[in-house]
PDB file of C-alpha atoms and ligand atoms in Angstrom:
ATOM      1  CA  UNK A   1       0.049  -0.070   0.052  1.00 60.00           C
ATOM      2  CA  UNK A   2       1.249   3.411  -0.941  1.00 89.00           C
ATOM      3  CA  UNK A   3       1.267   5.801   2.111  1.00 95.00           C
ATOM      4  CA  UNK A   4       0.916   9.348   2.001  1.00 96.00           C
ATOM      5  CA  UNK A   5       3.632  11.073   4.249  1.00 97.00           C
ATOM      6  CA  UNK A   6       2.269  13.205   6.971  1.00 98.00           C
ATOM      7  CA  UNK A   7       3.192  16.846   6.947  1.00 97.00           C
ATOM      8  CA  UNK A   8       1.921  18.392  10.113  1.00 98.00           C
ATOM      9  CA  UNK A   9       2.517  21.923   8.805  1.00 98.00           C
ATOM     10  CA  UNK A  10       0.195  21.383   5.700  1.00 98.00           C
ATOM     11  CA  UNK A  11      -2.520  20.606   8.236  1.00 98.00           C
ATOM     12  CA  UNK A  12      -1.818  23.474  10.634  1.00 98.00           C
ATOM     13  CA  UNK A  13      -1.996  25.857   7.608  1.00 98.00           C
ATOM     14  CA  UNK A  14      -5.670  24.966   7.100  1.00 98.00           C
ATOM     15  CA  UNK A  15      -6.330  27.695  10.057  1.00 98.00           C
ATOM     16  CA  UNK A  16      -5.187  30.347   7.471  1.00 98.00           C
ATOM     17  CA  UNK A  17      -7.223  29.101   4.667  1.00 97.00           C
ATOM     18  CA  UNK A  18     -10.737  28.317   6.204  1.00 98.00           C
ATOM     19  CA  UNK A  19     -11.985  31.085   8.058  1.00 98.00           C
ATOM     20  CA  UNK A  20     -14.122  29.022  10.413  1.00 98.00           C
ATOM     21  CA  UNK A  21     -10.982  26.966  11.744  1.00 98.00           C
ATOM     22  CA  UNK A  22      -9.425  28.499  14.832  1.00 98.00           C
ATOM     23  CA  UNK A  23      -6.294  26.107  15.152  1.00 98.00           C
ATOM     24  CA  UNK A  24      -5.154  22.865  13.980  1.00 98.00           C
ATOM     25  CA  UNK A  25      -3.264  20.469  16.115  1.00 98.00           C
ATOM     26  CA  UNK A  26      -1.539  17.683  14.191  1.00 98.00           C
ATOM     27  CA  UNK A  27      -0.142  14.553  15.690  1.00 98.00           C
ATOM     28  CA  UNK A  28       1.885  11.881  13.770  1.00 98.00           C
ATOM     29  CA  UNK A  29      -0.056   9.377  16.380  1.00 98.00           C
ATOM     30  CA  UNK A  30      -2.433   9.825  19.139  1.00 98.00           C
ATOM     31  CA  UNK A  31      -4.999   7.654  21.160  1.00 98.00           C
ATOM     32  CA  UNK A  32      -8.098   8.967  19.522  1.00 98.00           C
ATOM     33  CA  UNK A  33      -8.683  12.545  17.955  1.00 98.00           C
ATOM     34  CA  UNK A  34     -11.962  12.702  19.405  1.00 98.00           C
ATOM     35  CA  UNK A  35     -10.628  12.238  22.968  1.00 98.00           C
ATOM     36  CA  UNK A  36      -7.940  14.847  22.396  1.00 98.00           C
ATOM     37  CA  UNK A  37     -10.770  17.384  20.753  1.00 98.00           C
ATOM     38  CA  UNK A  38     -12.778  16.544  24.039  1.00 98.00           C
ATOM     39  CA  UNK A  39      -9.894  17.301  26.205  1.00 98.00           C
ATOM     40  CA  UNK A  40      -9.219  20.523  24.421  1.00 98.00           C
ATOM     41  CA  UNK A  41     -12.704  21.517  24.561  1.00 97.00           C
ATOM     42  CA  UNK A  42     -13.010  20.997  28.235  1.00 96.00           C
ATOM     43  CA  UNK A  43      -9.810  23.392  28.455  1.00 96.00           C
ATOM     44  CA  UNK A  44     -12.120  25.854  26.616  1.00 94.00           C
ATOM     45  CA  UNK A  45     -10.550  26.097  23.508  1.00 96.00           C
ATOM     46  CA  UNK A  46     -12.995  27.540  21.120  1.00 97.00           C
ATOM     47  CA  UNK A  47     -15.027  26.465  18.371  1.00 97.00           C
ATOM     48  CA  UNK A  48     -13.123  25.599  15.132  1.00 98.00           C
ATOM     49  CA  UNK A  49     -10.381  23.963  16.973  1.00 98.00           C
ATOM     50  CA  UNK A  50      -9.194  20.876  14.963  1.00 98.00           C
ATOM     51  CA  UNK A  51      -7.337  17.863  15.759  1.00 98.00           C
ATOM     52  CA  UNK A  52      -5.810  15.475  13.112  1.00 98.00           C
ATOM     53  CA  UNK A  53      -3.671  12.364  13.395  1.00 98.00           C
ATOM     54  CA  UNK A  54      -1.909  10.310  10.830  1.00 98.00           C
ATOM     55  CA  UNK A  55      -2.547   7.218  13.233  1.00 98.00           C
ATOM     56  CA  UNK A  56      -4.737   6.365  16.018  1.00 98.00           C
ATOM     57  CA  UNK A  57      -4.083   3.793  18.595  1.00 97.00           C
ATOM     58  CA  UNK A  58      -7.590   3.691  20.229  1.00 98.00           C
ATOM     59  CA  UNK A  59      -9.765   5.130  17.413  1.00 98.00           C
ATOM     60  CA  UNK A  60     -13.518   4.565  18.110  1.00 97.00           C
ATOM     61  CA  UNK A  61     -16.597   4.484  16.135  1.00 95.00           C
ATOM     62  CA  UNK A  62     -20.239   4.505  16.525  1.00 93.00           C
ATOM     63  CA  UNK A  63     -21.958   2.094  18.843  1.00 87.00           C
ATOM     64  CA  UNK A  64     -18.815   1.496  20.981  1.00 87.00           C
ATOM     65  CA  UNK A  65     -16.928  -0.002  17.765  1.00 91.00           C
ATOM     66  CA  UNK A  66     -13.398   0.262  17.201  1.00 94.00           C
ATOM     67  CA  UNK A  67     -12.124   2.280  14.255  1.00 95.00           C
ATOM     68  CA  UNK A  68      -8.813   0.969  12.919  1.00 93.00           C
ATOM     69  CA  UNK A  69      -6.406   2.384  10.413  1.00 91.00           C
ATOM     70  CA  UNK A  70      -2.776   2.336   9.655  1.00 94.00           C
ATOM     71  CA  UNK A  71      -0.437   5.240   9.223  1.00 97.00           C
ATOM     72  CA  UNK A  72      -0.714   7.065   5.767  1.00 97.00           C
ATOM     73  CA  UNK A  73      -3.835   5.668   4.554  1.00 96.00           C
ATOM     74  CA  UNK A  74      -6.648   7.664   6.255  1.00 97.00           C
ATOM     75  CA  UNK A  75      -7.993  11.183   7.011  1.00 98.00           C
ATOM     76  CA  UNK A  76      -8.554  11.212  10.808  1.00 98.00           C
ATOM     77  CA  UNK A  77      -9.670  14.446  12.239  1.00 98.00           C
ATOM     78  CA  UNK A  78     -12.046  15.853  14.902  1.00 98.00           C
ATOM     79  CA  UNK A  79     -13.359  19.223  15.671  1.00 98.00           C
ATOM     80  CA  UNK A  80     -15.091  21.469  18.157  1.00 98.00           C
ATOM     81  CA  UNK A  81     -18.572  23.023  17.719  1.00 97.00           C
ATOM     82  CA  UNK A  82     -20.617  24.881  20.304  1.00 95.00           C
ATOM     83  CA  UNK A  83     -24.112  24.678  18.901  1.00 90.00           C
ATOM     84  CA  UNK A  84     -26.143  27.560  20.449  1.00 85.00           C
ATOM     85  CA  UNK A  85     -29.024  25.088  20.777  1.00 82.00           C
ATOM     86  CA  UNK A  86     -29.099  21.895  22.447  1.00 76.00           C
ATOM     87  CA  UNK A  87     -31.676  20.501  20.011  1.00 72.00           C
ATOM     88  CA  UNK A  88     -29.101  21.205  17.216  1.00 80.00           C
ATOM     89  CA  UNK A  89     -26.860  18.351  18.536  1.00 84.00           C
ATOM     90  CA  UNK A  90     -28.293  15.499  16.700  1.00 86.00           C
ATOM     91  CA  UNK A  91     -29.043  17.585  13.475  1.00 95.00           C
ATOM     92  CA  UNK A  92     -25.033  18.353  13.544  1.00 96.00           C
ATOM     93  CA  UNK A  93     -24.311  14.561  13.119  1.00 96.00           C
ATOM     94  CA  UNK A  94     -26.526  14.506   9.846  1.00 97.00           C
ATOM     95  CA  UNK A  95     -25.121  18.098   8.807  1.00 98.00           C
ATOM     96  CA  UNK A  96     -21.417  16.596   9.158  1.00 98.00           C
ATOM     97  CA  UNK A  97     -22.365  13.688   6.865  1.00 98.00           C
ATOM     98  CA  UNK A  98     -23.543  16.241   4.156  1.00 98.00           C
ATOM     99  CA  UNK A  99     -20.255  18.245   4.515  1.00 98.00           C
ATOM    100  CA  UNK A 100     -18.168  15.144   4.094  1.00 98.00           C
ATOM    101  CA  UNK A 101     -19.956  13.849   1.200  1.00 98.00           C
ATOM    102  CA  UNK A 102     -20.369  17.124  -0.587  1.00 98.00           C
ATOM    103  CA  UNK A 103     -16.607  17.642  -0.190  1.00 97.00           C
ATOM    104  CA  UNK A 104     -15.496  14.263  -1.343  1.00 97.00           C
ATOM    105  CA  UNK A 105     -17.826  14.597  -3.940  1.00 96.00           C
ATOM    106  CA  UNK A 106     -16.673  17.841  -5.346  1.00 95.00           C
ATOM    107  CA  UNK A 107     -12.986  17.069  -4.814  1.00 95.00           C
ATOM    108  CA  UNK A 108     -12.629  13.481  -6.115  1.00 94.00           C
ATOM    109  CA  UNK A 109     -15.482  13.060  -8.790  1.00 93.00           C
ATOM    110  CA  UNK A 110     -17.043  10.068  -6.753  1.00 96.00           C
ATOM    111  CA  UNK A 111     -20.627   9.817  -6.361  1.00 95.00           C
ATOM    112  CA  UNK A 112     -21.251   9.159  -2.692  1.00 98.00           C
ATOM    113  CA  UNK A 113     -24.349   8.745  -0.616  1.00 98.00           C
ATOM    114  CA  UNK A 114     -25.314   8.835   2.991  1.00 98.00           C
ATOM    115  CA  UNK A 115     -26.681   5.558   4.959  1.00 98.00           C
ATOM    116  CA  UNK A 116     -28.536   7.231   7.848  1.00 98.00           C
ATOM    117  CA  UNK A 117     -27.443   8.630  10.132  1.00 97.00           C
ATOM    118  CA  UNK A 118     -24.070   9.453   8.444  1.00 96.00           C
ATOM    119  CA  UNK A 119     -22.074   6.602   7.014  1.00 97.00           C
ATOM    120  CA  UNK A 120     -20.655   7.842   3.638  1.00 98.00           C
ATOM    121  CA  UNK A 121     -21.139   5.125   0.952  1.00 98.00           C
ATOM    122  CA  UNK A 122     -20.185   4.310  -2.756  1.00 98.00           C
ATOM    123  CA  UNK A 123     -22.261   1.379  -3.806  1.00 96.00           C
ATOM    124  CA  UNK A 124     -23.188  -0.025  -0.620  1.00 96.00           C
ATOM    125  CA  UNK A 125     -19.651   0.163   0.885  1.00 97.00           C
ATOM    126  CA  UNK A 126     -18.525   2.344   3.628  1.00 97.00           C
ATOM    127  CA  UNK A 127     -15.926   5.210   2.582  1.00 98.00           C
ATOM    128  CA  UNK A 128     -16.072   7.231   5.533  1.00 98.00           C
ATOM    129  CA  UNK A 129     -17.555   7.173   9.190  1.00 97.00           C
ATOM    130  CA  UNK A 130     -18.533   9.969  11.457  1.00 97.00           C
ATOM    131  CA  UNK A 131     -18.857   9.946  15.392  1.00 97.00           C
ATOM    132  CA  UNK A 132     -20.280  13.002  17.072  1.00 96.00           C
ATOM    133  CA  UNK A 133     -20.089  13.068  20.511  1.00 96.00           C
ATOM    134  CA  UNK A 134     -21.948  15.625  22.929  1.00 95.00           C
ATOM    135  CA  UNK A 135     -20.107  17.029  26.023  1.00 95.00           C
ATOM    136  CA  UNK A 136     -21.856  18.050  29.253  1.00 93.00           C
ATOM    137  CA  UNK A 137     -21.243  21.879  28.426  1.00 91.00           C
ATOM    138  CA  UNK A 138     -23.219  21.506  25.220  1.00 91.00           C
ATOM    139  CA  UNK A 139     -20.407  21.340  22.715  1.00 94.00           C
ATOM    140  CA  UNK A 140     -20.208  18.730  20.123  1.00 96.00           C
ATOM    141  CA  UNK A 141     -17.182  16.796  18.830  1.00 97.00           C
ATOM    142  CA  UNK A 142     -17.494  15.803  15.283  1.00 98.00           C
ATOM    143  CA  UNK A 143     -14.797  13.187  14.380  1.00 98.00           C
ATOM    144  CA  UNK A 144     -14.438  11.866  10.912  1.00 98.00           C
ATOM    145  CA  UNK A 145     -12.453   8.939   9.404  1.00 98.00           C
ATOM    146  CA  UNK A 146     -12.232   8.668   5.627  1.00 98.00           C
ATOM    147  CA  UNK A 147     -10.420   5.587   4.149  1.00 97.00           C
ATOM    148  CA  UNK A 148      -8.069   7.335   1.532  1.00 97.00           C
ATOM    149  CA  UNK A 149      -5.175   4.932   0.506  1.00 96.00           C
ATOM    150  CA  UNK A 150      -6.584   1.597   1.869  1.00 94.00           C
ATOM    151  CA  UNK A 151      -6.188  -0.995  -0.697  1.00 93.00           C
ATOM    152  CA  UNK A 152      -6.876  -4.121   1.387  1.00 92.00           C
ATOM    153  CA  UNK A 153      -9.493  -4.422   4.406  1.00 91.00           C
ATOM    154  CA  UNK A 154      -9.735  -7.142   6.824  1.00 88.00           C
ATOM    155  CA  UNK A 155     -11.783 -10.000   5.577  1.00 88.00           C
ATOM    156  CA  UNK A 156     -14.712  -9.311   7.893  1.00 88.00           C
ATOM    157  CA  UNK A 157     -14.856  -5.753   6.224  1.00 90.00           C
ATOM    158  CA  UNK A 158     -13.787  -6.646   2.619  1.00 85.00           C
ATOM    159  CA  UNK A 159     -16.986  -6.705   0.897  1.00 91.00           C
ATOM    160  CA  UNK A 160     -18.446  -3.483   3.189  1.00 95.00           C
ATOM    161  CA  UNK A 161     -15.504  -1.114   2.960  1.00 96.00           C
ATOM    162  CA  UNK A 162     -13.791   0.925   0.385  1.00 97.00           C
ATOM    163  CA  UNK A 163     -11.440   3.819  -0.011  1.00 96.00           C
ATOM    164  CA  UNK A 164     -10.815   6.675  -2.477  1.00 96.00           C
ATOM    165  CA  UNK A 165      -7.993   4.670  -3.917  1.00 95.00           C
ATOM    166  CA  UNK A 166     -10.245   1.649  -4.743  1.00 95.00           C
ATOM    167  CA  UNK A 167     -12.928   4.028  -5.977  1.00 96.00           C
ATOM    168  CA  UNK A 168     -10.273   5.436  -8.395  1.00 90.00           C
ATOM    169  CA  UNK A 169     -10.551   9.034  -7.100  1.00 87.00           C
ATOM    170  CA  UNK A 170      -8.818  12.178  -8.520  1.00 85.00           C
ATOM    171  CA  UNK A 171      -5.624  12.577  -6.762  1.00 85.00           C
ATOM    172  CA  UNK A 172      -6.000  14.606  -3.597  1.00 92.00           C
ATOM    173  CA  UNK A 173      -4.036  14.939  -0.548  1.00 96.00           C
ATOM    174  CA  UNK A 174      -5.431  14.453   3.139  1.00 98.00           C
ATOM    175  CA  UNK A 175      -4.770  18.157   4.023  1.00 98.00           C
ATOM    176  CA  UNK A 176      -6.601  19.457   1.142  1.00 97.00           C
ATOM    177  CA  UNK A 177      -9.601  17.145   1.493  1.00 98.00           C
ATOM    178  CA  UNK A 178      -9.877  18.208   5.294  1.00 98.00           C
ATOM    179  CA  UNK A 179      -9.752  21.851   4.134  1.00 98.00           C
ATOM    180  CA  UNK A 180     -12.662  21.160   1.633  1.00 98.00           C
ATOM    181  CA  UNK A 181     -14.473  19.141   4.372  1.00 98.00           C
ATOM    182  CA  UNK A 182     -14.191  22.019   6.889  1.00 98.00           C
ATOM    183  CA  UNK A 183     -15.226  24.786   4.363  1.00 98.00           C
ATOM    184  CA  UNK A 184     -18.143  22.822   3.586  1.00 98.00           C
ATOM    185  CA  UNK A 185     -19.051  22.131   7.163  1.00 98.00           C
ATOM    186  CA  UNK A 186     -18.604  25.824   8.427  1.00 97.00           C
ATOM    187  CA  UNK A 187     -22.155  27.147   7.263  1.00 97.00           C
ATOM    188  CA  UNK A 188     -23.843  24.327   9.258  1.00 97.00           C
ATOM    189  CA  UNK A 189     -21.960  24.619  12.350  1.00 96.00           C
ATOM    190  CA  UNK A 190     -24.761  27.256  13.880  1.00 94.00           C
ATOM    191  CA  UNK A 191     -27.593  26.236  11.346  1.00 95.00           C
ATOM    192  CA  UNK A 192     -27.558  22.437  11.053  1.00 96.00           C
ATOM    193  CA  UNK A 193     -31.127  22.357  10.110  1.00 96.00           C
ATOM    194  CA  UNK A 194     -30.052  24.134   6.759  1.00 97.00           C
ATOM    195  CA  UNK A 195     -28.380  20.767   5.643  1.00 98.00           C
ATOM    196  CA  UNK A 196     -31.372  18.792   5.962  1.00 98.00           C
ATOM    197  CA  UNK A 197     -32.667  19.475   2.362  1.00 98.00           C
ATOM    198  CA  UNK A 198     -29.114  18.201   1.031  1.00 98.00           C
ATOM    199  CA  UNK A 199     -29.017  15.298   3.439  1.00 98.00           C
ATOM    200  CA  UNK A 200     -32.428  14.172   2.101  1.00 98.00           C
ATOM    201  CA  UNK A 201     -31.017  14.306  -1.415  1.00 98.00           C
ATOM    202  CA  UNK A 202     -28.027  12.104  -0.681  1.00 98.00           C
ATOM    203  CA  UNK A 203     -29.946   9.854   1.789  1.00 98.00           C
ATOM    204  CA  UNK A 204     -29.924   6.255   0.339  1.00 98.00           C
ATOM    205  CA  UNK A 205     -31.804   5.107   3.251  1.00 98.00           C
ATOM    206  CA  UNK A 206     -34.772   6.888   2.614  1.00 98.00           C
ATOM    207  CA  UNK A 207     -37.447   4.665   0.413  1.00 97.00           C
ATOM    208  CA  UNK A 208     -35.152   1.447   1.427  1.00 97.00           C
ATOM    209  CA  UNK A 209     -36.286  -1.617   3.367  1.00 98.00           C
ATOM    210  CA  UNK A 210     -34.091  -1.771   6.359  1.00 98.00           C
ATOM    211  CA  UNK A 211     -33.105  -3.599   9.431  1.00 97.00           C
ATOM    212  CA  UNK A 212     -32.453  -1.507  12.558  1.00 96.00           C
ATOM    213  CA  UNK A 213     -30.789  -2.519  15.510  1.00 95.00           C
ATOM    214  CA  UNK A 214     -31.312  -0.359  18.611  1.00 91.00           C
ATOM    215  CA  UNK A 215     -30.475  -0.968  22.182  1.00 84.00           C
ATOM    216  CA  UNK A 216     -30.995  -4.646  21.866  1.00 83.00           C
ATOM    217  CA  UNK A 217     -34.091  -4.695  19.858  1.00 91.00           C
ATOM    218  CA  UNK A 218     -34.319  -5.234  16.124  1.00 95.00           C
ATOM    219  CA  UNK A 219     -36.962  -4.132  13.685  1.00 95.00           C
ATOM    220  CA  UNK A 220     -37.506  -4.506   9.935  1.00 96.00           C
ATOM    221  CA  UNK A 221     -39.485  -2.210   7.745  1.00 97.00           C
ATOM    222  CA  UNK A 222     -39.509   0.503   5.246  1.00 97.00           C
ATOM    223  CA  UNK A 223     -37.624   3.924   5.911  1.00 98.00           C
ATOM    224  CA  UNK A 224     -40.158   6.559   4.792  1.00 97.00           C
ATOM    225  CA  UNK A 225     -38.281   9.889   5.703  1.00 98.00           C
ATOM    226  CA  UNK A 226     -35.755  11.770   7.852  1.00 98.00           C
ATOM    227  CA  UNK A 227     -37.997  14.276   9.920  1.00 97.00           C
ATOM    228  CA  UNK A 228     -36.920  17.705  11.057  1.00 96.00           C
ATOM    229  CA  UNK A 229     -35.320  16.291  14.112  1.00 95.00           C
ATOM    230  CA  UNK A 230     -33.135  13.976  12.010  1.00 96.00           C
ATOM    231  CA  UNK A 231     -34.929  10.928  13.174  1.00 97.00           C
ATOM    232  CA  UNK A 232     -35.306   8.079  10.630  1.00 97.00           C
ATOM    233  CA  UNK A 233     -39.012   7.275  10.232  1.00 98.00           C
ATOM    234  CA  UNK A 234     -39.743   3.655   9.672  1.00 97.00           C
ATOM    235  CA  UNK A 235     -43.040   1.595   9.139  1.00 97.00           C
ATOM    236  CA  UNK A 236     -42.398  -1.670  10.585  1.00 94.00           C
ATOM    237  CA  UNK A 237     -43.916  -4.922   9.099  1.00 89.00           C
ATOM    238  CA  UNK A 238     -46.704  -4.449  11.532  1.00 93.00           C
ATOM    239  CA  UNK A 239     -47.530  -1.310  10.254  1.00 94.00           C
ATOM    240  CA  UNK A 240     -46.329   0.661  13.402  1.00 94.00           C
ATOM    241  CA  UNK A 241     -44.744   4.163  12.628  1.00 96.00           C
ATOM    242  CA  UNK A 242     -41.453   4.631  14.385  1.00 95.00           C
ATOM    243  CA  UNK A 243     -39.175   7.622  14.711  1.00 96.00           C
ATOM    244  CA  UNK A 244     -35.799   6.470  15.486  1.00 96.00           C
ATOM    245  CA  UNK A 245     -33.142   8.589  17.024  1.00 93.00           C
ATOM    246  CA  UNK A 246     -30.198   6.230  17.081  1.00 92.00           C
ATOM    247  CA  UNK A 247     -29.506   2.813  15.761  1.00 93.00           C
ATOM    248  CA  UNK A 248     -27.574   0.644  13.265  1.00 94.00           C
ATOM    249  CA  UNK A 249     -29.093   0.414  10.097  1.00 96.00           C
ATOM    250  CA  UNK A 250     -28.665  -2.353   7.437  1.00 96.00           C
ATOM    251  CA  UNK A 251     -30.353  -1.783   3.810  1.00 96.00           C
ATOM    252  CA  UNK A 252     -32.238  -4.851   2.837  1.00 96.00           C
ATOM    253  CA  UNK A 253     -32.351  -5.334  -1.008  1.00 73.00           C
TER     254      UNK A 253
HETATM  255  C1  LIG B 301     -18.400   5.151  12.485  1.00 79.49           C
HETATM  256  O1  LIG B 301     -18.625   4.955  11.302  1.00 79.49           O
HETATM  257  O2  LIG B 301     -18.699   4.134  13.458  1.00 79.49           O
HETATM  258  C2  LIG B 301     -17.661   6.338  13.111  1.00 79.49           C
HETATM  259  C3  LIG B 301     -16.122   6.294  12.783  1.00 79.49           C
HETATM  260  C4  LIG B 301     -15.440   7.507  13.301  1.00 79.49           C
HETATM  261  C5  LIG B 301     -14.013   7.393  13.386  1.00 79.49           C
HETATM  262  C6  LIG B 301     -13.222   8.690  13.306  1.00 79.49           C
HETATM  263  S1  LIG B 301     -11.623   8.564  13.070  1.00 79.49           S
HETATM  264  C7  LIG B 301     -11.088  10.173  13.724  1.00 79.49           C
HETATM  265  C8  LIG B 301     -12.265  10.173  15.060  1.00 79.49           C
HETATM  266  N1  LIG B 301     -11.409   9.717  16.127  1.00 79.49           N
HETATM  267  C9  LIG B 301     -11.972   8.646  16.656  1.00 79.49           C
HETATM  268  O3  LIG B 301     -11.680   8.137  17.596  1.00 79.49           O
HETATM  269  N2  LIG B 301     -12.989   8.327  15.881  1.00 79.49           N
HETATM  270  C10 LIG B 301     -13.352   9.423  14.874  1.00 79.49           C
END
């Protein structure tokens, strides 16, 4: 696998290019960029503070899963948002997905869609994942992991994951991609509802038959829409209408 060298200064420069970005902290290796961004948020670092790493030793995914990647192959970044309204926190997760998808689409020419809530997909395979975490003071950490140059995935992921390399992306460095993502995200930081229209256009879950695993319970049915609160509405096989706030969705074909 051809790894991209990690140049911290290229990432730090993003703060001079994207007005919303306050400062970029770049690490060759760190436990988790989300954990570091949380630590910085608790130390009162402002919104727009970004943490990026070439490698994580304890990367985390949604639903308590691990997020594993090797140095030089993925874009791993987290940033601090201080949404003015508590209710905006769940919409920020969707808005982050729109920003990542729009930036990837524009920068690479790859047509991506969003699996609810915010998996960035290409033809049913996951290209990027997003972990949004709320802190007690009301701030939110947005963490993204984009598979950039991975050419082989572990067997259990092989038919479910992809990378920019495997999708024959136009060449783009990780720092340039992160700058585009942050640029796309910035208008949503305090207005995440403004991402909903774009979200619905990109969301491949809407209109699809789904299995949803949520806190120990599994349901199957048809996903009908994503409502203004960012919940996935599903009509299950007994005809019950459900609005799902959090869960693990599988598209059934
Ligand atoms: C998911 O799809 O489960 C979300 C994956 C999020 C992974 C990113 S990598 C950078 C940031 N730091 C972490 O520990 N997790 C997120």
